[in-house]
Amino acid sequence: MIDSLYPREVDFAALDEIRKAALNGLPDDLADFLEGGAGTETTLRANRSAFERRVIRPRPMSGVSAPRTDTTFLGIPLSLPVLTAPFGGDGLFHKDGHLAVARANEAFGTVSIVPEAGTYSFEQVAEAAPKAARIAQLHPFEHFEQGARRIREAGYAALCVTVDCPTAGFRVRNRVNRFDPDMSRFAGNTAGEDTPDVAEMFSRLVAHGAPAWDWTRLAEATAECGLPWIAKGVLTAETAERAIEAGASAVVVSNHGGRQLDPAPASLDALPEVAAAVAGRVPIALDSGVRTGADVFLALALGADVVVLGRLAIYGLAVDGEAGVRRTLELLAEELRTLMILAGVGSLADFRASLVGAR
Ligand SMILES: Cc1cc2nc3c(=O)[nH]c(=O)nc-3n(C[C@H](O)[C@H](O)[C@H](O)COP(=O)(O)O)c2cc1C
C-alpha cells in the first residue's frame, strides 16, 4: 500500500504554484519588472501562444519506460538539457541571487549563464558553485575585452554575448511605475577598481546614441578573448548565419523574453528557420516563454539542443533561493520525463520535428 498517490509533504507541487507564490511575494513594481515585456507586449504573449498552438503527437506502446535526459552543451555535461538565463538584478528577488541559482544548478547537474549585470561578480559565482558557473554573459560594449579576460581567468568555459540589446527595450510597465530599483543589485561586476561605473553604463544603455557594435567588431573582440562564445538573441536565418560567420560556437534563439524588440517573432516560431539555417553546424539553445516540461519537449523536438530558463528560474529563486530553484528544476525534469514516456522518446537523440503537430 502506498500512503498517497501524490507527495503531500512538499512545499511546492507544481511550477505554477511556485510562480504564483513568487509573484504574490514581490512588490508590484518589481513583479512588473519581472513579468513585463517591451511595447504592447505582443512578443511576450506570442512566446506563450507559440507553445500553446502546438501539440505532441502521441506514440502509445513505444516500450519507453525510463527516458534519459543527460547531454552535453559545448562539451559541458548536463543532467537535463537546461541552462539558467543571465538575468541582471538577481539580488532584488532573493539576497543570494545567482549564488543560489548556481548552487541549485550544481546540485542538479545543470549550468548557469552568469550575467554581467548581476548582483554578484563572475568570480563570486564561480567560487560559490564552480561546476555550474561555466558560462558568463557580456553585452557587446566598451569594457568587453576586460570582462572577457576576467571571465577566462575565473575559469569559465564559454562566453555568452547578448546581441539583441544595443539599447534597452521600451519597457512600458517600468516607465509607468517610475521603477527605481537599487542599482547596486546590478553592479556585482562593476564594483571593483578598474571597472566601469554602473550608473554610467546603464544610463548609456537606456539612452540612445551610445556606440553600438556590429558583427565585425564582435568577431575581433571575441577572437582576441580565446573562449568559445554563444550569440544570444538570434531570431532569423540571416542572424544565425552572421553569428556563425563571426565565429559563434552556439546560438540562443531568443527574443529576450519579449523585453526587447516588440513586435518580434516568438522564439519557438523562429526555431525551425534558425535550425534549418544552422544545419547542425553549431548547437542551438532556446529561451523566451519556457514555463513547463511540455515547452522543453516542444523546443527539443523542433530543433533546440537545450533550453534556457529565464523567469521560471527567477520564480524559484524568489520563493526560496537555492531550494526554490532546485525544486523548479526537479519539477521540470519530472514533467519532461513523463512526456518522454507518453510520447515514446527514450533519449534526447530521439527528439525530432515529426513529434510535433499543430492544434
Ligand atoms: C528580470 C530579468 C532580467 C534580465 N536581464 C538580462 C540581462 O542582463 N542580460 C541578458 O542577456 N538577458 C537578460 N534577461 C533575459 C533572459 O536572459 C532571457 O532571455 C529571458 O528571460 C527568457 O525569457 P523567459 O523569461 O520568458 O524565459 C533578463 C530577463 C529578466 C526576466
Short mmCIF file of C-alpha atoms and ligand atoms in Angstrom, two decimals:
data_model
loop_
_atom_site.label_atom_id
_atom_site.label_comp_id
_atom_site.label_asym_id
_atom_site.label_seq_id
_atom_site.Cartn_x
_atom_site.Cartn_y
_atom_site.Cartn_z
CA MET A 1 0.00 0.00 0.00
CA ILE A 2 1.26 3.48 -0.76
CA ASP A 3 0.29 6.28 1.63
CA SER A 4 -0.77 8.74 -1.00
CA LEU A 5 -0.63 8.97 -4.74
CA TYR A 6 0.95 12.42 -4.79
CA PRO A 7 3.64 13.66 -2.42
CA ARG A 8 1.97 15.68 0.37
CA GLU A 9 4.94 16.94 2.35
CA VAL A 10 6.35 19.21 -0.33
CA ASP A 11 6.44 22.99 -0.24
CA PHE A 12 5.72 23.25 -3.95
CA ALA A 13 3.99 20.59 -6.02
CA ALA A 14 3.83 22.38 -9.39
CA LEU A 15 5.70 25.05 -11.32
CA ASP A 16 2.65 27.28 -11.48
CA GLU A 17 2.35 27.14 -7.69
CA ILE A 18 5.92 28.46 -7.50
CA ARG A 19 5.14 31.25 -9.98
CA LYS A 20 2.05 32.39 -8.08
CA ALA A 21 3.87 32.34 -4.74
CA ALA A 22 6.77 34.30 -6.24
CA LEU A 23 4.55 37.00 -7.71
CA ASN A 24 2.47 37.25 -4.50
CA GLY A 25 5.62 37.84 -2.50
CA LEU A 26 7.05 40.67 -4.61
CA PRO A 27 6.18 44.38 -4.53
CA ASP A 28 4.02 45.32 -7.54
CA ASP A 29 6.68 47.31 -9.39
CA LEU A 30 9.23 44.50 -9.04
CA ALA A 31 6.67 41.92 -10.19
CA ASP A 32 6.07 44.13 -13.23
CA PHE A 33 9.82 44.38 -13.90
CA LEU A 34 9.92 40.58 -13.81
CA GLU A 35 6.78 39.78 -15.76
CA GLY A 36 6.70 42.68 -18.19
CA GLY A 37 7.83 42.94 -21.78
CA ALA A 38 8.52 45.77 -24.19
CA GLY A 39 5.98 47.84 -26.11
CA THR A 40 2.46 46.45 -26.04
CA GLU A 41 3.84 43.03 -25.03
CA THR A 42 2.76 41.27 -28.22
CA THR A 43 6.09 39.38 -28.25
CA LEU A 44 5.66 38.39 -24.62
CA ARG A 45 2.22 36.93 -25.35
CA ALA A 46 3.34 35.32 -28.62
CA ASN A 47 6.07 33.45 -26.74
CA ARG A 48 3.36 31.62 -24.82
CA SER A 49 0.88 31.18 -27.63
CA ALA A 50 3.58 29.65 -29.85
CA PHE A 51 3.85 26.80 -27.34
CA GLU A 52 0.10 26.59 -26.82
CA ARG A 53 -0.60 26.30 -30.57
CA ARG A 54 1.42 23.10 -30.83
CA VAL A 55 0.72 19.53 -29.77
CA ILE A 56 2.84 16.50 -29.05
CA ARG A 57 1.76 13.65 -31.32
CA PRO A 58 1.23 10.60 -29.10
CA ARG A 59 3.06 7.33 -29.76
CA PRO A 60 1.48 4.74 -27.45
CA MET A 61 3.02 1.33 -26.75
CA SER A 62 6.55 2.51 -27.55
CA GLY A 63 8.14 0.47 -24.78
CA VAL A 64 9.92 3.52 -23.32
CA SER A 65 9.82 3.48 -19.50
CA ALA A 66 12.99 5.18 -18.25
CA PRO A 67 13.95 8.00 -20.60
CA ARG A 68 17.39 9.57 -20.34
CA THR A 69 17.84 13.33 -20.27
CA ASP A 70 21.62 13.66 -19.96
CA THR A 71 23.55 15.50 -22.66
CA THR A 72 26.42 17.92 -23.24
CA PHE A 73 26.43 21.51 -24.49
CA LEU A 74 29.74 22.87 -25.84
CA GLY A 75 31.39 19.94 -24.10
CA ILE A 76 29.80 20.77 -20.72
CA PRO A 77 27.93 17.79 -19.22
CA LEU A 78 24.27 18.35 -18.24
CA SER A 79 21.85 16.02 -16.42
CA LEU A 80 18.96 17.83 -18.12
CA PRO A 81 19.06 19.90 -21.35
CA VAL A 82 18.60 23.09 -19.35
CA LEU A 83 20.65 26.18 -18.52
CA THR A 84 19.56 29.15 -16.43
CA ALA A 85 19.47 32.52 -18.16
CA PRO A 86 21.63 35.53 -17.45
CA PHE A 87 19.26 37.84 -15.59
CA GLY A 88 20.53 41.02 -14.02
CA GLY A 89 19.33 42.48 -10.73
CA ASP A 90 19.07 38.97 -9.20
CA GLY A 91 19.54 40.26 -5.66
CA LEU A 92 16.23 42.14 -5.98
CA PHE A 93 14.46 38.76 -5.95
CA HIS A 94 16.48 37.00 -3.26
CA LYS A 95 19.52 38.13 -1.32
CA ASP A 96 21.66 35.23 -2.62
CA GLY A 97 20.78 35.86 -6.27
CA HIS A 98 22.96 33.99 -8.74
CA LEU A 99 24.99 32.39 -5.94
CA ALA A 100 21.78 30.46 -5.11
CA VAL A 101 20.94 29.79 -8.76
CA ALA A 102 24.40 28.37 -9.43
CA ARG A 103 24.35 26.24 -6.26
CA ALA A 104 20.99 24.80 -7.32
CA ASN A 105 22.34 24.10 -10.81
CA GLU A 106 25.43 22.47 -9.35
CA ALA A 107 23.31 20.19 -7.16
CA PHE A 108 21.11 19.29 -10.11
CA GLY A 109 23.79 18.85 -12.76
CA THR A 110 22.78 21.87 -14.84
CA VAL A 111 24.59 25.09 -15.65
CA SER A 112 24.22 28.85 -15.10
CA ILE A 113 24.79 31.60 -17.62
CA VAL A 114 26.10 34.18 -15.14
CA PRO A 115 25.14 37.77 -16.07
CA GLU A 116 27.28 40.85 -16.39
CA ALA A 117 24.55 42.96 -14.71
CA GLY A 118 24.19 40.60 -11.74
CA THR A 119 24.39 41.33 -8.02
CA TYR A 120 27.48 39.15 -7.61
CA SER A 121 30.65 39.18 -9.68
CA PHE A 122 31.63 36.46 -12.15
CA GLU A 123 34.36 35.48 -9.67
CA GLN A 124 31.99 35.25 -6.68
CA VAL A 125 29.54 32.99 -8.53
CA ALA A 126 32.39 30.80 -9.81
CA GLU A 127 33.66 30.43 -6.28
CA ALA A 128 30.20 29.55 -4.91
CA ALA A 129 29.49 26.81 -7.48
CA PRO A 130 32.38 26.14 -9.85
CA LYS A 131 30.73 23.17 -11.57
CA ALA A 132 27.69 25.25 -12.53
CA ALA A 133 29.34 28.60 -13.25
CA ARG A 134 30.54 27.54 -16.70
CA ILE A 135 29.16 30.28 -18.98
CA ALA A 136 29.32 34.04 -18.38
CA GLN A 137 27.38 36.71 -20.27
CA LEU A 138 28.54 40.08 -21.58
CA HIS A 139 26.91 42.86 -23.55
CA PRO A 140 29.00 43.93 -26.56
CA PHE A 141 30.06 47.39 -25.39
CA GLU A 142 33.13 49.11 -24.14
CA HIS A 143 34.91 47.10 -21.43
CA PHE A 144 34.05 43.86 -23.28
CA GLU A 145 37.68 42.81 -23.62
CA GLN A 146 38.34 43.49 -19.97
CA GLY A 147 35.24 41.50 -18.94
CA ALA A 148 36.17 38.61 -21.22
CA ARG A 149 39.63 38.45 -19.68
CA ARG A 150 38.19 38.28 -16.17
CA ILE A 151 35.75 35.56 -17.25
CA ARG A 152 38.55 33.46 -18.70
CA GLU A 153 40.69 33.89 -15.61
CA ALA A 154 37.77 32.91 -13.35
CA GLY A 155 37.66 29.51 -15.11
CA TYR A 156 34.52 29.79 -17.23
CA ALA A 157 34.32 27.54 -20.30
CA ALA A 158 32.39 29.88 -22.61
CA LEU A 159 31.12 33.39 -23.11
CA CYS A 160 27.52 34.31 -23.94
CA VAL A 161 27.18 37.56 -25.88
CA THR A 162 23.78 39.27 -25.83
CA VAL A 163 23.39 40.56 -29.39
CA ASP A 164 19.79 41.82 -29.12
CA CYS A 165 20.36 44.66 -26.67
CA PRO A 166 22.22 47.61 -28.27
CA THR A 167 19.77 49.69 -26.24
CA ALA A 168 17.25 48.60 -23.60
CA GLY A 169 13.77 47.74 -24.94
CA PHE A 170 10.88 50.19 -24.49
CA ARG A 171 9.53 48.77 -21.23
CA VAL A 172 6.21 50.45 -20.66
CA ARG A 173 5.35 48.94 -17.27
CA ASN A 174 8.63 50.16 -15.76
CA ARG A 175 8.04 53.63 -17.20
CA VAL A 176 4.51 53.81 -15.82
CA ASN A 177 5.71 52.57 -12.41
CA ARG A 178 8.59 55.06 -12.38
CA PHE A 179 10.53 51.91 -11.47
CA ASP A 180 13.56 52.89 -9.43
CA PRO A 181 15.41 49.77 -8.28
CA ASP A 182 18.50 49.73 -6.10
CA MET A 183 21.16 49.91 -8.84
CA SER A 184 23.76 48.25 -6.62
CA ARG A 185 21.90 45.00 -7.32
CA PHE A 186 23.07 45.23 -10.93
CA ALA A 187 26.63 46.18 -10.03
CA GLY A 188 28.36 42.95 -8.99
CA ASN A 189 30.76 43.22 -11.89
CA THR A 190 31.31 46.94 -11.70
CA ALA A 191 32.11 47.43 -8.05
CA GLY A 192 35.87 46.95 -8.11
CA GLU A 193 38.67 49.24 -9.10
CA ASP A 194 39.37 49.42 -12.79
CA THR A 195 35.75 48.55 -13.63
CA PRO A 196 33.17 50.77 -15.33
CA ASP A 197 30.70 52.81 -13.29
CA VAL A 198 27.34 51.00 -13.25
CA ALA A 199 25.16 54.11 -13.28
CA GLU A 200 27.07 55.47 -16.24
CA MET A 201 26.84 52.14 -18.07
CA PHE A 202 23.08 51.85 -17.57
CA SER A 203 22.32 55.42 -18.44
CA ARG A 204 24.12 54.80 -21.72
CA LEU A 205 22.18 51.61 -22.30
CA VAL A 206 18.83 53.33 -21.84
CA ALA A 207 19.79 56.50 -23.72
CA HIS A 208 20.33 56.35 -27.45
CA GLY A 209 23.48 57.21 -29.34
CA ALA A 210 25.97 55.04 -27.45
CA PRO A 211 28.35 53.40 -29.91
CA ALA A 212 26.67 50.15 -30.99
CA TRP A 213 28.81 47.24 -32.16
CA ASP A 214 28.47 45.34 -35.42
CA TRP A 215 29.42 41.73 -36.23
CA THR A 216 32.92 42.73 -37.41
CA ARG A 217 33.72 44.46 -34.12
CA LEU A 218 32.30 41.49 -32.20
CA ALA A 219 34.32 38.99 -34.26
CA GLU A 220 37.53 40.89 -33.46
CA ALA A 221 36.81 41.14 -29.74
CA THR A 222 35.76 37.50 -29.34
CA ALA A 223 38.71 36.20 -31.37
CA GLU A 224 41.02 38.01 -29.00
CA CYS A 225 39.36 36.57 -25.89
CA GLY A 226 40.05 32.96 -26.86
CA LEU A 227 36.92 31.41 -25.31
CA PRO A 228 34.13 29.84 -27.38
CA TRP A 229 31.16 32.21 -27.49
CA ILE A 230 27.41 31.92 -27.85
CA ALA A 231 25.28 34.51 -29.68
CA LYS A 232 22.14 35.18 -27.58
CA GLY A 233 19.24 36.83 -29.39
CA VAL A 234 19.00 35.08 -32.76
CA LEU A 235 15.55 35.04 -34.42
CA THR A 236 16.24 34.72 -38.17
CA ALA A 237 18.28 32.59 -40.55
CA GLU A 238 20.24 35.71 -41.53
CA THR A 239 21.28 36.49 -37.96
CA ALA A 240 22.26 32.86 -37.39
CA GLU A 241 24.44 32.98 -40.49
CA ARG A 242 26.11 36.25 -39.45
CA ALA A 243 26.76 34.91 -35.95
CA ILE A 244 28.39 31.74 -37.27
CA GLU A 245 30.47 33.75 -39.76
CA ALA A 246 31.61 35.94 -36.86
CA GLY A 247 32.80 32.80 -35.06
CA ALA A 248 29.93 31.88 -32.71
CA SER A 249 30.16 28.32 -31.34
CA ALA A 250 26.43 28.23 -30.49
CA VAL A 251 23.31 30.38 -30.80
CA VAL A 252 20.44 31.13 -28.44
CA VAL A 253 17.14 31.55 -30.25
CA SER A 254 15.70 34.28 -28.04
CA ASN A 255 13.69 37.47 -28.03
CA HIS A 256 14.94 38.28 -24.53
CA GLY A 257 11.66 37.10 -23.01
CA GLY A 258 9.75 39.73 -25.00
CA ARG A 259 11.71 42.51 -23.30
CA GLN A 260 13.47 43.98 -26.34
CA LEU A 261 12.01 44.24 -29.87
CA ASP A 262 8.20 44.34 -29.87
CA PRO A 263 6.61 43.10 -32.06
CA ALA A 264 9.15 40.34 -32.75
CA PRO A 265 8.77 36.67 -33.69
CA ALA A 266 8.11 34.22 -30.88
CA SER A 267 11.23 32.17 -30.18
CA LEU A 268 9.53 28.85 -30.83
CA ASP A 269 8.15 30.13 -34.16
CA ALA A 270 11.63 31.27 -35.17
CA LEU A 271 13.29 28.00 -34.17
CA PRO A 272 12.61 25.93 -37.34
CA GLU A 273 14.01 28.70 -39.59
CA VAL A 274 17.12 29.07 -37.44
CA ALA A 275 17.60 25.30 -37.13
CA ALA A 276 17.39 24.92 -40.91
CA ALA A 277 19.97 27.68 -41.46
CA VAL A 278 22.34 26.38 -38.79
CA ALA A 279 22.04 22.87 -40.25
CA GLY A 280 23.88 21.19 -37.41
CA ARG A 281 26.99 23.41 -37.62
CA VAL A 282 26.62 24.65 -34.04
CA PRO A 283 24.34 23.70 -31.13
CA ILE A 284 21.13 25.65 -30.58
CA ALA A 285 19.65 26.85 -27.30
CA LEU A 286 16.19 28.41 -26.99
CA ASP A 287 14.66 30.74 -24.43
CA SER A 288 11.61 33.02 -24.09
CA GLY A 289 8.36 31.63 -22.78
CA VAL A 290 9.52 28.25 -21.44
CA ARG A 291 7.32 27.53 -18.41
CA THR A 292 6.68 23.76 -18.39
CA GLY A 293 8.20 20.40 -19.21
CA ALA A 294 5.93 20.33 -22.27
CA ASP A 295 7.58 23.53 -23.51
CA VAL A 296 11.00 21.92 -23.13
CA PHE A 297 9.75 18.90 -25.07
CA LEU A 298 8.42 21.04 -27.95
CA ALA A 299 11.62 23.09 -28.19
CA LEU A 300 13.80 19.97 -28.27
CA ALA A 301 11.58 18.39 -30.92
CA LEU A 302 11.70 21.48 -33.13
CA GLY A 303 15.49 21.68 -33.15
CA ALA A 304 16.83 23.04 -29.85
CA ASP A 305 19.65 21.14 -28.12
CA VAL A 306 18.98 22.83 -24.78
CA VAL A 307 16.54 25.36 -23.33
CA VAL A 308 17.35 28.36 -21.17
CA LEU A 309 15.14 29.30 -18.20
CA GLY A 310 14.59 32.98 -17.55
CA ARG A 311 11.55 33.87 -15.48
CA LEU A 312 10.99 30.24 -14.46
CA ALA A 313 14.33 30.23 -12.63
CA ILE A 314 13.57 33.65 -11.12
CA TYR A 315 10.25 32.42 -9.67
CA GLY A 316 12.14 29.59 -7.95
CA LEU A 317 14.79 31.99 -6.69
CA ALA A 318 12.19 34.44 -5.38
CA VAL A 319 10.22 31.83 -3.40
CA ASP A 320 13.09 30.06 -1.67
CA GLY A 321 16.56 30.84 -3.04
CA GLU A 322 18.66 27.79 -3.85
CA ALA A 323 15.95 25.32 -2.72
CA GLY A 324 13.34 27.09 -4.85
CA VAL A 325 15.47 26.87 -8.00
CA ARG A 326 16.24 23.23 -7.23
CA ARG A 327 12.55 22.43 -6.84
CA THR A 328 11.87 24.18 -10.16
CA LEU A 329 14.47 22.00 -11.90
CA GLU A 330 13.09 18.85 -10.26
CA LEU A 331 9.51 19.55 -11.34
CA LEU A 332 10.60 20.45 -14.87
CA ALA A 333 12.64 17.25 -15.18
CA GLU A 334 9.81 15.14 -13.79
CA GLU A 335 7.30 16.54 -16.28
CA LEU A 336 9.72 16.21 -19.21
CA ARG A 337 10.41 12.55 -18.35
CA THR A 338 6.67 11.87 -18.06
CA LEU A 339 6.07 13.30 -21.52
CA MET A 340 9.01 11.40 -22.99
CA ILE A 341 7.40 8.16 -21.75
CA LEU A 342 3.95 9.16 -23.08
CA ALA A 343 5.40 10.11 -26.46
CA GLY A 344 7.85 7.22 -26.70
CA VAL A 345 11.07 9.25 -26.65
CA GLY A 346 13.85 7.24 -24.99
CA SER A 347 16.64 9.81 -25.05
CA LEU A 348 17.43 13.32 -26.27
CA ALA A 349 18.80 11.91 -29.53
CA ASP A 350 15.30 10.66 -30.36
CA PHE A 351 13.68 14.12 -30.48
CA ARG A 352 12.52 15.10 -33.98
CA ALA A 353 10.09 17.54 -35.59
CA SER A 354 7.60 14.79 -36.54
CA LEU A 355 6.72 14.50 -32.82
CA VAL A 356 5.02 17.91 -33.03
CA GLY A 357 1.78 18.91 -34.71
CA ALA A 358 -0.45 21.99 -34.83
CA ARG A 359 -3.53 22.31 -32.65
C1 LIG B 1 14.45 40.28 -14.69
C2 LIG B 1 15.17 39.91 -15.94
C3 LIG B 1 16.46 40.41 -16.17
C4 LIG B 1 17.16 40.07 -17.33
N1 LIG B 1 18.44 40.55 -17.51
C5 LIG B 1 19.13 40.17 -18.62
C6 LIG B 1 20.49 40.60 -18.82
O1 LIG B 1 21.06 41.33 -18.00
N2 LIG B 1 21.12 40.19 -19.96
C7 LIG B 1 20.52 39.35 -20.86
O2 LIG B 1 21.13 38.99 -21.87
N3 LIG B 1 19.25 38.94 -20.69
C8 LIG B 1 18.55 39.31 -19.60
N4 LIG B 1 17.27 38.86 -19.44
C9 LIG B 1 16.66 37.96 -20.44
C10 LIG B 1 16.92 36.49 -20.10
O3 LIG B 1 18.29 36.18 -20.20
C11 LIG B 1 16.15 35.56 -21.03
O4 LIG B 1 16.50 35.82 -22.38
C12 LIG B 1 14.63 35.67 -20.87
O5 LIG B 1 14.26 35.85 -19.52
C13 LIG B 1 13.97 34.43 -21.45
O6 LIG B 1 12.58 34.53 -21.44
P1 LIG B 1 11.65 33.91 -20.29
O7 LIG B 1 11.83 34.79 -19.09
O8 LIG B 1 10.29 34.01 -20.88
O9 LIG B 1 12.11 32.51 -20.03
C14 LIG B 1 16.56 39.21 -18.29
C15 LIG B 1 15.28 38.71 -18.05
C16 LIG B 1 14.58 39.04 -16.90
C17 LIG B 1 13.20 38.47 -16.69
#
